[in-house]
């Protein structure tokens, strides 16, 4: 039964990918901003429905104007869950660009890739992010620098948060904390035993983790929380610490409410 379910889901995912990728590629080539911003949101909402992920939003997502969203990170599922809420792009490690399928999706969603092997990478990425923020884009930074097992929030790193202060001009840009957690599986609260089934971390291989989720008939409930924008004049280490505190507290509240 699990393999049959996975087969149906793969067929559905293939169908929406074949329909959506050419349209998104053409929209990017022609500079059709309303299309290339809206299409990934629709795509990821369909993906969430197909793979069994329900998303609850708390707080206000970024609206008009650039925003740097600073978040924790648990799983590859985070990308689809977050992308289903509002138009945005991600700041990702350079290796992601070469991943089969996922790398293509990341490029089509206008992700920015960080080459950690280059000493100048941070400065170059800051400048790129600053330009995107000036253009009114929302960018997601997973500030832990890696995925965690979902039981705790790892320390946030402050280096890339400085991208906001690199922005020139007087257009308002938000530095906004965000968090994601998985609180229920098929109606039951998610605890220490179930979290590893959705979390993707350490040396886990992506393909087996993905297939296990596709075979499962369970429905995961994700809570995505948006905090109030922070003062962009704050020193980056202070702002990063406040974003980390928001993530810890909002996740604690979401888990308590789901219990």
PDB file of C-alpha atoms in Angstrom:
ATOM      1  CA  UNK A   1       0.000   0.000   0.000  1.00  0.00           C
ATOM      2  CA  UNK A   2       2.829   2.360   0.862  1.00  0.00           C
ATOM      3  CA  UNK A   3       4.559   1.830  -2.485  1.00  0.00           C
ATOM      4  CA  UNK A   4       1.290   2.382  -4.346  1.00  0.00           C
ATOM      5  CA  UNK A   5       0.707   5.611  -2.436  1.00  0.00           C
ATOM      6  CA  UNK A   6       4.244   6.764  -3.196  1.00  0.00           C
ATOM      7  CA  UNK A   7       3.748   5.967  -6.880  1.00  0.00           C
ATOM      8  CA  UNK A   8       0.571   8.031  -7.075  1.00  0.00           C
ATOM      9  CA  UNK A   9       2.231  10.933  -5.308  1.00  0.00           C
ATOM     10  CA  UNK A  10       5.283  10.822  -7.553  1.00  0.00           C
ATOM     11  CA  UNK A  11       3.008  10.839 -10.602  1.00  0.00           C
ATOM     12  CA  UNK A  12       1.135  13.871  -9.279  1.00  0.00           C
ATOM     13  CA  UNK A  13       4.363  15.705  -8.413  1.00  0.00           C
ATOM     14  CA  UNK A  14       5.766  14.936 -11.866  1.00  0.00           C
ATOM     15  CA  UNK A  15       2.628  16.286 -13.539  1.00  0.00           C
ATOM     16  CA  UNK A  16       2.629  19.633 -11.735  1.00  0.00           C
ATOM     17  CA  UNK A  17       6.394  19.957 -12.234  1.00  0.00           C
ATOM     18  CA  UNK A  18       6.146  19.386 -15.987  1.00  0.00           C
ATOM     19  CA  UNK A  19       3.322  21.923 -16.162  1.00  0.00           C
ATOM     20  CA  UNK A  20       4.899  24.556 -13.920  1.00  0.00           C
ATOM     21  CA  UNK A  21       8.617  24.561 -14.773  1.00  0.00           C
ATOM     22  CA  UNK A  22       8.309  25.828 -18.383  1.00  0.00           C
ATOM     23  CA  UNK A  23       5.918  28.601 -17.303  1.00  0.00           C
ATOM     24  CA  UNK A  24       8.212  29.724 -14.480  1.00  0.00           C
ATOM     25  CA  UNK A  25      11.275  29.605 -16.741  1.00  0.00           C
ATOM     26  CA  UNK A  26       9.520  31.722 -19.373  1.00  0.00           C
ATOM     27  CA  UNK A  27       8.272  34.205 -16.761  1.00  0.00           C
ATOM     28  CA  UNK A  28      11.835  34.649 -15.481  1.00  0.00           C
ATOM     29  CA  UNK A  29      13.221  35.101 -18.989  1.00  0.00           C
ATOM     30  CA  UNK A  30      10.579  37.708 -19.824  1.00  0.00           C
ATOM     31  CA  UNK A  31      10.808  39.462 -16.445  1.00  0.00           C
ATOM     32  CA  UNK A  32       7.127  38.849 -15.606  1.00  0.00           C
ATOM     33  CA  UNK A  33       7.444  39.598 -11.898  1.00  0.00           C
ATOM     34  CA  UNK A  34       3.803  38.947 -10.862  1.00  0.00           C
ATOM     35  CA  UNK A  35       3.957  35.523 -12.525  1.00  0.00           C
ATOM     36  CA  UNK A  36       7.340  34.317 -11.263  1.00  0.00           C
ATOM     37  CA  UNK A  37       6.473  35.462  -7.744  1.00  0.00           C
ATOM     38  CA  UNK A  38       3.003  33.904  -7.590  1.00  0.00           C
ATOM     39  CA  UNK A  39       3.622  30.613  -9.397  1.00  0.00           C
ATOM     40  CA  UNK A  40       5.960  29.050  -6.773  1.00  0.00           C
ATOM     41  CA  UNK A  41       3.372  29.744  -4.060  1.00  0.00           C
ATOM     42  CA  UNK A  42       0.712  27.864  -6.023  1.00  0.00           C
ATOM     43  CA  UNK A  43       3.159  25.069  -6.866  1.00  0.00           C
ATOM     44  CA  UNK A  44       4.198  24.517  -3.251  1.00  0.00           C
ATOM     45  CA  UNK A  45       0.609  24.590  -2.025  1.00  0.00           C
ATOM     46  CA  UNK A  46      -0.117  21.737  -4.409  1.00  0.00           C
ATOM     47  CA  UNK A  47       3.022  19.902  -3.251  1.00  0.00           C
ATOM     48  CA  UNK A  48       1.929  20.262   0.393  1.00  0.00           C
ATOM     49  CA  UNK A  49      -1.458  18.803  -0.458  1.00  0.00           C
ATOM     50  CA  UNK A  50       0.090  15.907  -2.373  1.00  0.00           C
ATOM     51  CA  UNK A  51       2.673  14.883   0.240  1.00  0.00           C
ATOM     52  CA  UNK A  52       0.410  15.425   3.256  1.00  0.00           C
ATOM     53  CA  UNK A  53       1.544  18.683   4.905  1.00  0.00           C
ATOM     54  CA  UNK A  54      -0.871  21.207   6.380  1.00  0.00           C
ATOM     55  CA  UNK A  55       0.410  24.675   7.194  1.00  0.00           C
ATOM     56  CA  UNK A  56      -0.851  26.981   9.918  1.00  0.00           C
ATOM     57  CA  UNK A  57       0.388  30.581   9.844  1.00  0.00           C
ATOM     58  CA  UNK A  58       0.775  32.746  12.919  1.00  0.00           C
ATOM     59  CA  UNK A  59       1.640  36.423  12.682  1.00  0.00           C
ATOM     60  CA  UNK A  60       1.937  38.512   9.539  1.00  0.00           C
ATOM     61  CA  UNK A  61       4.084  37.389   6.584  1.00  0.00           C
ATOM     62  CA  UNK A  62       6.083  40.131   4.845  1.00  0.00           C
ATOM     63  CA  UNK A  63       4.012  42.258   2.513  1.00  0.00           C
ATOM     64  CA  UNK A  64       5.291  44.886   0.125  1.00  0.00           C
ATOM     65  CA  UNK A  65       8.897  45.972   0.478  1.00  0.00           C
ATOM     66  CA  UNK A  66      12.015  43.893   1.016  1.00  0.00           C
ATOM     67  CA  UNK A  67      12.350  41.620   4.034  1.00  0.00           C
ATOM     68  CA  UNK A  68      15.105  39.382   5.369  1.00  0.00           C
ATOM     69  CA  UNK A  69      13.369  36.504   7.166  1.00  0.00           C
ATOM     70  CA  UNK A  70      15.581  34.873   9.796  1.00  0.00           C
ATOM     71  CA  UNK A  71      14.455  31.341  10.680  1.00  0.00           C
ATOM     72  CA  UNK A  72      15.349  27.982  12.156  1.00  0.00           C
ATOM     73  CA  UNK A  73      15.573  24.931   9.874  1.00  0.00           C
ATOM     74  CA  UNK A  74      14.431  21.336  10.413  1.00  0.00           C
ATOM     75  CA  UNK A  75      13.827  19.554   7.118  1.00  0.00           C
ATOM     76  CA  UNK A  76      13.753  19.819   3.340  1.00  0.00           C
ATOM     77  CA  UNK A  77       9.981  19.933   3.887  1.00  0.00           C
ATOM     78  CA  UNK A  78      10.476  23.433   5.349  1.00  0.00           C
ATOM     79  CA  UNK A  79      11.115  24.790   1.845  1.00  0.00           C
ATOM     80  CA  UNK A  80       7.750  23.656   0.536  1.00  0.00           C
ATOM     81  CA  UNK A  81       5.837  24.617   3.679  1.00  0.00           C
ATOM     82  CA  UNK A  82       7.303  28.132   3.848  1.00  0.00           C
ATOM     83  CA  UNK A  83       7.033  28.693   0.085  1.00  0.00           C
ATOM     84  CA  UNK A  84       3.330  27.862   0.189  1.00  0.00           C
ATOM     85  CA  UNK A  85       2.632  30.918   2.366  1.00  0.00           C
ATOM     86  CA  UNK A  86       3.982  33.939   0.479  1.00  0.00           C
ATOM     87  CA  UNK A  87       6.333  34.831  -2.412  1.00  0.00           C
ATOM     88  CA  UNK A  88       9.954  34.517  -1.295  1.00  0.00           C
ATOM     89  CA  UNK A  89      13.386  33.139  -2.135  1.00  0.00           C
ATOM     90  CA  UNK A  90      16.019  31.339  -0.087  1.00  0.00           C
ATOM     91  CA  UNK A  91      19.660  31.821   0.809  1.00  0.00           C
ATOM     92  CA  UNK A  92      21.146  28.349   0.291  1.00  0.00           C
ATOM     93  CA  UNK A  93      24.528  26.657   0.349  1.00  0.00           C
ATOM     94  CA  UNK A  94      26.128  26.324  -3.080  1.00  0.00           C
ATOM     95  CA  UNK A  95      25.803  22.520  -3.076  1.00  0.00           C
ATOM     96  CA  UNK A  96      22.030  22.830  -3.388  1.00  0.00           C
ATOM     97  CA  UNK A  97      22.370  24.299  -6.882  1.00  0.00           C
ATOM     98  CA  UNK A  98      23.732  20.955  -8.105  1.00  0.00           C
ATOM     99  CA  UNK A  99      21.101  18.725  -6.511  1.00  0.00           C
ATOM    100  CA  UNK A 100      18.853  16.866  -8.973  1.00  0.00           C
ATOM    101  CA  UNK A 101      15.365  18.424  -9.191  1.00  0.00           C
ATOM    102  CA  UNK A 102      15.758  20.370  -5.929  1.00  0.00           C
ATOM    103  CA  UNK A 103      18.542  22.475  -7.426  1.00  0.00           C
ATOM    104  CA  UNK A 104      16.341  23.286 -10.422  1.00  0.00           C
ATOM    105  CA  UNK A 105      13.478  24.322  -8.148  1.00  0.00           C
ATOM    106  CA  UNK A 106      15.833  26.500  -6.090  1.00  0.00           C
ATOM    107  CA  UNK A 107      17.106  28.315  -9.176  1.00  0.00           C
ATOM    108  CA  UNK A 108      13.604  28.823 -10.542  1.00  0.00           C
ATOM    109  CA  UNK A 109      12.648  30.335  -7.181  1.00  0.00           C
ATOM    110  CA  UNK A 110      15.585  32.745  -7.531  1.00  0.00           C
ATOM    111  CA  UNK A 111      17.540  31.414  -4.567  1.00  0.00           C
ATOM    112  CA  UNK A 112      20.944  32.898  -3.745  1.00  0.00           C
ATOM    113  CA  UNK A 113      23.708  30.332  -3.305  1.00  0.00           C
ATOM    114  CA  UNK A 114      26.602  30.695  -0.860  1.00  0.00           C
ATOM    115  CA  UNK A 115      30.001  29.230  -1.702  1.00  0.00           C
ATOM    116  CA  UNK A 116      31.472  28.659   1.752  1.00  0.00           C
ATOM    117  CA  UNK A 117      34.876  27.719   0.344  1.00  0.00           C
ATOM    118  CA  UNK A 118      35.507  31.297  -0.828  1.00  0.00           C
ATOM    119  CA  UNK A 119      36.633  33.901   1.679  1.00  0.00           C
ATOM    120  CA  UNK A 120      34.919  36.665  -0.271  1.00  0.00           C
ATOM    121  CA  UNK A 121      31.615  34.800  -0.373  1.00  0.00           C
ATOM    122  CA  UNK A 122      30.002  36.610   2.547  1.00  0.00           C
ATOM    123  CA  UNK A 123      30.706  40.093   1.141  1.00  0.00           C
ATOM    124  CA  UNK A 124      29.475  39.132  -2.312  1.00  0.00           C
ATOM    125  CA  UNK A 125      26.345  37.481  -0.965  1.00  0.00           C
ATOM    126  CA  UNK A 126      25.628  40.501   1.232  1.00  0.00           C
ATOM    127  CA  UNK A 127      25.735  42.761  -1.816  1.00  0.00           C
ATOM    128  CA  UNK A 128      23.453  40.448  -3.794  1.00  0.00           C
ATOM    129  CA  UNK A 129      20.963  40.130  -0.951  1.00  0.00           C
ATOM    130  CA  UNK A 130      21.002  43.887  -0.451  1.00  0.00           C
ATOM    131  CA  UNK A 131      20.059  44.429  -4.091  1.00  0.00           C
ATOM    132  CA  UNK A 132      17.257  41.889  -3.912  1.00  0.00           C
ATOM    133  CA  UNK A 133      15.918  43.527  -0.760  1.00  0.00           C
ATOM    134  CA  UNK A 134      16.072  46.911  -2.482  1.00  0.00           C
ATOM    135  CA  UNK A 135      14.005  45.382  -5.280  1.00  0.00           C
ATOM    136  CA  UNK A 136      11.326  44.466  -2.729  1.00  0.00           C
ATOM    137  CA  UNK A 137      12.000  40.719  -2.454  1.00  0.00           C
ATOM    138  CA  UNK A 138      11.616  38.605   0.683  1.00  0.00           C
ATOM    139  CA  UNK A 139      14.638  36.397   1.389  1.00  0.00           C
ATOM    140  CA  UNK A 140      14.761  33.519   3.887  1.00  0.00           C
ATOM    141  CA  UNK A 141      17.968  32.949   5.841  1.00  0.00           C
ATOM    142  CA  UNK A 142      18.193  29.710   7.825  1.00  0.00           C
ATOM    143  CA  UNK A 143      20.388  31.236  10.485  1.00  0.00           C
ATOM    144  CA  UNK A 144      21.446  27.995  12.176  1.00  0.00           C
ATOM    145  CA  UNK A 145      23.555  27.221   9.119  1.00  0.00           C
ATOM    146  CA  UNK A 146      22.268  23.630   9.035  1.00  0.00           C
ATOM    147  CA  UNK A 147      19.198  21.563   9.836  1.00  0.00           C
ATOM    148  CA  UNK A 148      18.521  20.366  13.366  1.00  0.00           C
ATOM    149  CA  UNK A 149      16.667  17.353  14.711  1.00  0.00           C
ATOM    150  CA  UNK A 150      13.682  19.565  15.541  1.00  0.00           C
ATOM    151  CA  UNK A 151      13.873  19.117  19.299  1.00  0.00           C
ATOM    152  CA  UNK A 152      15.796  22.331  19.875  1.00  0.00           C
ATOM    153  CA  UNK A 153      16.812  25.506  18.070  1.00  0.00           C
ATOM    154  CA  UNK A 154      20.529  25.639  17.299  1.00  0.00           C
ATOM    155  CA  UNK A 155      22.434  28.927  17.834  1.00  0.00           C
ATOM    156  CA  UNK A 156      21.764  31.454  15.073  1.00  0.00           C
ATOM    157  CA  UNK A 157      24.753  32.828  13.139  1.00  0.00           C
ATOM    158  CA  UNK A 158      24.987  36.575  12.671  1.00  0.00           C
ATOM    159  CA  UNK A 159      27.273  37.004   9.627  1.00  0.00           C
ATOM    160  CA  UNK A 160      24.633  37.203   6.878  1.00  0.00           C
ATOM    161  CA  UNK A 161      22.189  39.238   8.940  1.00  0.00           C
ATOM    162  CA  UNK A 162      24.534  42.130   8.168  1.00  0.00           C
ATOM    163  CA  UNK A 163      23.148  42.109   4.612  1.00  0.00           C
ATOM    164  CA  UNK A 164      20.364  44.430   5.723  1.00  0.00           C
ATOM    165  CA  UNK A 165      22.813  47.089   6.898  1.00  0.00           C
ATOM    166  CA  UNK A 166      24.576  46.877   3.517  1.00  0.00           C
ATOM    167  CA  UNK A 167      21.464  48.208   1.812  1.00  0.00           C
ATOM    168  CA  UNK A 168      21.866  51.710   0.436  1.00  0.00           C
ATOM    169  CA  UNK A 169      18.996  54.119  -0.078  1.00  0.00           C
ATOM    170  CA  UNK A 170      15.914  55.004   1.899  1.00  0.00           C
ATOM    171  CA  UNK A 171      13.516  52.212   0.928  1.00  0.00           C
ATOM    172  CA  UNK A 172      12.224  50.450   4.050  1.00  0.00           C
ATOM    173  CA  UNK A 173      13.547  46.920   4.476  1.00  0.00           C
ATOM    174  CA  UNK A 174      12.347  44.600   7.189  1.00  0.00           C
ATOM    175  CA  UNK A 175      14.426  42.265   9.289  1.00  0.00           C
ATOM    176  CA  UNK A 176      11.780  39.811  10.418  1.00  0.00           C
ATOM    177  CA  UNK A 177      12.126  36.753  12.666  1.00  0.00           C
ATOM    178  CA  UNK A 178      10.364  33.574  11.641  1.00  0.00           C
ATOM    179  CA  UNK A 179      10.122  29.985  12.872  1.00  0.00           C
ATOM    180  CA  UNK A 180       8.823  26.638  11.697  1.00  0.00           C
ATOM    181  CA  UNK A 181       7.942  23.515  13.656  1.00  0.00           C
ATOM    182  CA  UNK A 182       5.923  20.342  13.134  1.00  0.00           C
ATOM    183  CA  UNK A 183       3.357  19.912  15.877  1.00  0.00           C
ATOM    184  CA  UNK A 184       1.035  17.036  14.883  1.00  0.00           C
ATOM    185  CA  UNK A 185       1.095  13.898  12.777  1.00  0.00           C
ATOM    186  CA  UNK A 186      -2.378  12.738  11.786  1.00  0.00           C
ATOM    187  CA  UNK A 187      -3.848  14.634  14.722  1.00  0.00           C
ATOM    188  CA  UNK A 188      -1.422  13.380  17.389  1.00  0.00           C
ATOM    189  CA  UNK A 189       1.126  15.709  19.027  1.00  0.00           C
ATOM    190  CA  UNK A 190       4.648  15.268  17.683  1.00  0.00           C
ATOM    191  CA  UNK A 191       7.248  14.516  20.330  1.00  0.00           C
ATOM    192  CA  UNK A 192      10.754  13.156  20.603  1.00  0.00           C
ATOM    193  CA  UNK A 193       9.799   9.810  19.023  1.00  0.00           C
ATOM    194  CA  UNK A 194       8.094  11.202  15.906  1.00  0.00           C
ATOM    195  CA  UNK A 195      10.233  14.248  15.095  1.00  0.00           C
ATOM    196  CA  UNK A 196      13.047  12.262  13.433  1.00  0.00           C
ATOM    197  CA  UNK A 197      10.507  11.050  10.876  1.00  0.00           C
ATOM    198  CA  UNK A 198      10.084  14.581   9.486  1.00  0.00           C
ATOM    199  CA  UNK A 199      13.423  16.156  10.458  1.00  0.00           C
ATOM    200  CA  UNK A 200      16.273  15.794   7.941  1.00  0.00           C
ATOM    201  CA  UNK A 201      19.661  16.358   9.515  1.00  0.00           C
ATOM    202  CA  UNK A 202      23.154  15.051  10.087  1.00  0.00           C
ATOM    203  CA  UNK A 203      24.263  12.536   7.451  1.00  0.00           C
ATOM    204  CA  UNK A 204      20.769  11.441   6.410  1.00  0.00           C
ATOM    205  CA  UNK A 205      20.405  10.655   2.705  1.00  0.00           C
ATOM    206  CA  UNK A 206      17.723  12.717   1.006  1.00  0.00           C
ATOM    207  CA  UNK A 207      16.201  10.065  -1.275  1.00  0.00           C
ATOM    208  CA  UNK A 208      15.266   7.496   1.435  1.00  0.00           C
ATOM    209  CA  UNK A 209      13.894  10.251   3.661  1.00  0.00           C
ATOM    210  CA  UNK A 210      11.778  11.595   0.811  1.00  0.00           C
ATOM    211  CA  UNK A 211      10.491   8.146  -0.176  1.00  0.00           C
ATOM    212  CA  UNK A 212       9.522   7.296   3.395  1.00  0.00           C
ATOM    213  CA  UNK A 213       7.400  10.451   3.566  1.00  0.00           C
ATOM    214  CA  UNK A 214       5.778   9.661   0.212  1.00  0.00           C
ATOM    215  CA  UNK A 215       4.938   6.100   1.303  1.00  0.00           C
ATOM    216  CA  UNK A 216       3.389   7.269   4.563  1.00  0.00           C
ATOM    217  CA  UNK A 217      -0.308   8.031   4.784  1.00  0.00           C
ATOM    218  CA  UNK A 218       0.203  10.445   7.670  1.00  0.00           C
ATOM    219  CA  UNK A 219      -0.604  14.155   7.534  1.00  0.00           C
ATOM    220  CA  UNK A 220       1.920  16.487   9.154  1.00  0.00           C
ATOM    221  CA  UNK A 221       0.830  19.837  10.592  1.00  0.00           C
ATOM    222  CA  UNK A 222       3.414  22.608  10.401  1.00  0.00           C
ATOM    223  CA  UNK A 223       3.204  25.918  12.247  1.00  0.00           C
ATOM    224  CA  UNK A 224       5.012  28.861  10.663  1.00  0.00           C
ATOM    225  CA  UNK A 225       5.252  31.910  12.917  1.00  0.00           C
ATOM    226  CA  UNK A 226       6.186  35.424  11.810  1.00  0.00           C
ATOM    227  CA  UNK A 227       7.390  37.922  14.395  1.00  0.00           C
ATOM    228  CA  UNK A 228       7.268  41.686  14.408  1.00  0.00           C
ATOM    229  CA  UNK A 229       9.974  43.295  12.259  1.00  0.00           C
ATOM    230  CA  UNK A 230      13.144  44.206  14.121  1.00  0.00           C
ATOM    231  CA  UNK A 231      14.848  47.574  14.028  1.00  0.00           C
ATOM    232  CA  UNK A 232      17.355  47.336  11.114  1.00  0.00           C
ATOM    233  CA  UNK A 233      19.611  49.722  13.034  1.00  0.00           C
ATOM    234  CA  UNK A 234      20.250  47.058  15.674  1.00  0.00           C
ATOM    235  CA  UNK A 235      23.769  45.592  15.694  1.00  0.00           C
ATOM    236  CA  UNK A 236      23.644  42.329  13.762  1.00  0.00           C
ATOM    237  CA  UNK A 237      24.558  40.205  16.773  1.00  0.00           C
ATOM    238  CA  UNK A 238      21.756  41.742  18.820  1.00  0.00           C
ATOM    239  CA  UNK A 239      19.251  41.327  15.991  1.00  0.00           C
ATOM    240  CA  UNK A 240      20.329  37.729  15.484  1.00  0.00           C
ATOM    241  CA  UNK A 241      19.925  36.999  19.181  1.00  0.00           C
ATOM    242  CA  UNK A 242      16.417  38.483  19.155  1.00  0.00           C
ATOM    243  CA  UNK A 243      15.473  36.381  16.121  1.00  0.00           C
ATOM    244  CA  UNK A 244      16.778  33.249  17.850  1.00  0.00           C
ATOM    245  CA  UNK A 245      14.796  34.081  20.991  1.00  0.00           C
ATOM    246  CA  UNK A 246      11.640  34.529  18.914  1.00  0.00           C
ATOM    247  CA  UNK A 247      12.160  31.147  17.249  1.00  0.00           C
ATOM    248  CA  UNK A 248      12.567  29.356  20.575  1.00  0.00           C
ATOM    249  CA  UNK A 249       9.543  31.014  22.179  1.00  0.00           C
ATOM    250  CA  UNK A 250       7.198  30.710  19.191  1.00  0.00           C
ATOM    251  CA  UNK A 251       8.051  27.022  18.763  1.00  0.00           C
ATOM    252  CA  UNK A 252       7.472  26.425  22.471  1.00  0.00           C
ATOM    253  CA  UNK A 253       4.038  28.079  22.212  1.00  0.00           C
ATOM    254  CA  UNK A 254       3.088  26.105  19.094  1.00  0.00           C
ATOM    255  CA  UNK A 255       4.004  22.792  20.711  1.00  0.00           C
ATOM    256  CA  UNK A 256       2.181  23.679  23.905  1.00  0.00           C
ATOM    257  CA  UNK A 257      -0.974  24.599  21.970  1.00  0.00           C
ATOM    258  CA  UNK A 258      -0.811  21.326  20.030  1.00  0.00           C
ATOM    259  CA  UNK A 259      -0.420  19.126  23.110  1.00  0.00           C
TER     260      UNK A 259
END
